[in-house]
One Martini backbone bead per residue (centre of mass of N, CA, C, O) as a GRO file, in nm:
protein
  112
    1MET     BB    1   0.341  -1.221   0.650
    2ARG     BB    2   0.506  -1.480   0.542
    3LEU     BB    3   0.474  -1.684   0.262
    4VAL     BB    4   0.728  -1.650   0.047
    5GLY     BB    5   1.013  -1.545   0.069
    6ASP     BB    6   0.944  -1.204  -0.041
    7LEU     BB    7   0.642  -1.267   0.045
    8PHE     BB    8   0.383  -1.061   0.181
    9ALA     BB    9   0.107  -1.049   0.416
   10TYR     BB   10  -0.179  -0.814   0.485
   11VAL     BB   11  -0.437  -0.870   0.690
   12TRP     BB   12  -0.730  -0.744   0.748
   13SER     BB   13  -0.862  -0.679   1.102
   14GLY     BB   14  -1.075  -0.494   1.084
   15LYS     BB   15  -1.418  -0.360   1.065
   16ASP     BB   16  -1.368  -0.206   0.825
   17ASN     BB   17  -1.312  -0.102   0.515
   18ASN     BB   18  -1.069  -0.300   0.345
   19CYS     BB   19  -0.755  -0.444   0.254
   20ASN     BB   20  -0.533  -0.647   0.131
   21SER     BB   21  -0.179  -0.673   0.154
   22TYR     BB   22   0.140  -0.653  -0.026
   23ALA     BB   23   0.491  -0.773  -0.028
   24LEU     BB   24   0.807  -0.710  -0.190
   25ALA     BB   25   1.113  -0.776  -0.066
   26GLY     BB   26   1.395  -0.623  -0.192
   27VAL     BB   27   1.346  -0.610  -0.532
   28LEU     BB   28   1.477  -0.342  -0.549
   29LYS     BB   29   1.662  -0.102  -0.564
   30ASP     BB   30   1.812  -0.068  -0.261
   31ASN     BB   31   1.609  -0.268  -0.111
   32ARG     BB   32   1.330  -0.220  -0.212
   33HIS     BB   33   0.975  -0.207  -0.211
   34VAL     BB   34   0.669  -0.371  -0.282
   35VAL     BB   35   0.329  -0.254  -0.293
   36ILE     BB   36   0.001  -0.400  -0.271
   37ASP     BB   37  -0.257  -0.251  -0.187
   38PRO     BB   38  -0.264  -0.030   0.086
   39GLY     BB   39  -0.524   0.124   0.116
   40HIS     BB   40  -0.614   0.302   0.371
   41VAL     BB   41  -0.541   0.542   0.586
   42THR     BB   42  -0.847   0.583   0.677
   43THR     BB   43  -1.128   0.470   0.762
   44PRO     BB   44  -1.445   0.595   0.705
   45ALA     BB   45  -1.631   0.504   0.953
   46LEU     BB   46  -1.412   0.416   1.206
   47GLN     BB   47  -1.119   0.533   1.187
   48GLU     BB   48  -0.902   0.340   1.096
   49PRO     BB   49  -0.546   0.269   1.079
   50GLY     BB   50  -0.433   0.154   0.796
   51LEU     BB   51  -0.140   0.255   0.739
   52GLN     BB   52  -0.025   0.216   1.019
   53ARG     BB   53  -0.067  -0.090   1.028
   54LEU     BB   54   0.105  -0.160   0.787
   55ARG     BB   55   0.369  -0.045   0.896
   56GLU     BB   56   0.377  -0.218   1.157
   57GLU     BB   57   0.375  -0.496   1.014
   58MET     BB   58   0.630  -0.458   0.855
   59GLU     BB   59   0.816  -0.412   1.096
   60GLY     BB   60   0.751  -0.695   1.225
   61ASP     BB   61   0.900  -0.824   0.951
   62GLY     BB   62   1.160  -0.626   0.891
   63LEU     BB   63   1.029  -0.384   0.733
   64ASP     BB   64   1.081  -0.082   0.574
   65PRO     BB   65   0.842   0.155   0.495
   66ASP     BB   66   1.059   0.371   0.380
   67ALA     BB   67   1.140   0.139   0.140
   68ILE     BB   68   0.931   0.218  -0.057
   69GLY     BB   69   0.930   0.217  -0.432
   70LEU     BB   70   0.645   0.061  -0.495
   71VAL     BB   71   0.305   0.097  -0.610
   72LEU     BB   72   0.050  -0.138  -0.661
   73LEU     BB   73  -0.257  -0.129  -0.850
   74THR     BB   74  -0.540  -0.308  -0.927
   75HIS     BB   75  -0.727  -0.070  -0.826
   76CYS     BB   76  -0.930   0.246  -0.745
   77HIS     BB   77  -1.035   0.182  -0.491
   78PRO     BB   78  -0.992   0.323  -0.187
   79ASP     BB   79  -0.942   0.042  -0.030
   80HIS     BB   80  -0.667   0.014  -0.222
   81SER     BB   81  -0.543   0.337  -0.292
   82GLU     BB   82  -0.525   0.580  -0.090
   83ALA     BB   83  -0.223   0.534   0.037
   84ALA     BB   84  -0.038   0.594  -0.207
   85THR     BB   85   0.006   0.899  -0.171
   86ALA     BB   86   0.136   0.887   0.110
   87ILE     BB   87   0.371   0.706   0.030
   88ARG     BB   88   0.487   0.893  -0.181
   89GLU     BB   89   0.543   1.128   0.019
   90GLN     BB   90   0.724   0.958   0.228
   91THR     BB   91   0.923   0.785  -0.009
   92GLY     BB   92   0.900   0.831  -0.337
   93ALA     BB   93   0.718   0.647  -0.465
   94LEU     BB   94   0.588   0.473  -0.704
   95VAL     BB   95   0.290   0.457  -0.915
   96ALA     BB   96   0.102   0.171  -1.032
   97LEU     BB   97  -0.125   0.144  -1.319
   98HIS     BB   98  -0.370   0.123  -1.514
   99GLU     BB   99  -0.467   0.342  -1.756
  100ALA     BB  100  -0.782   0.305  -1.698
  101GLU     BB  101  -0.732   0.423  -1.385
  102ALA     BB  102  -0.620   0.719  -1.386
  103GLU     BB  103  -0.879   0.893  -1.360
  104ILE     BB  104  -0.977   0.774  -1.096
  105TYR     BB  105  -0.727   0.834  -0.927
  106SER     BB  106  -0.744   1.142  -0.965
  107HIS     BB  107  -1.026   1.178  -0.835
  108PHE     BB  108  -0.889   1.067  -0.548
  109GLY     BB  109  -0.590   1.236  -0.559
  110GLY     BB  110  -0.409   1.120  -0.756
  111THR     BB  111  -0.088   1.088  -0.915
  112VAL     BB  112   0.028   1.042  -1.274
   0.00000   0.00000   0.00000
């Protein structure tokens, strides 16, 4: 859902724990996108498809999820950060987070 200009919000509508995600569309070189807090790949309890839903909602807004160039993480709880590694593998996106979170992100399987 477009909020304003190039800013989009993806409000989690599932029943399991996940987070809201945001995208800044086309703001990077080669018209690539920034995604903030992509959430879970699959939610832990109910196995809801978190990343798949995010990708589908981006496509519904006319954004190519394969054009994600940067993932920004506000913090490294898995419900905010788990999908970052999958996005990195799928798109080659960089992942950015505060240095204080790097060890936690690595503990959950992220690469810094």
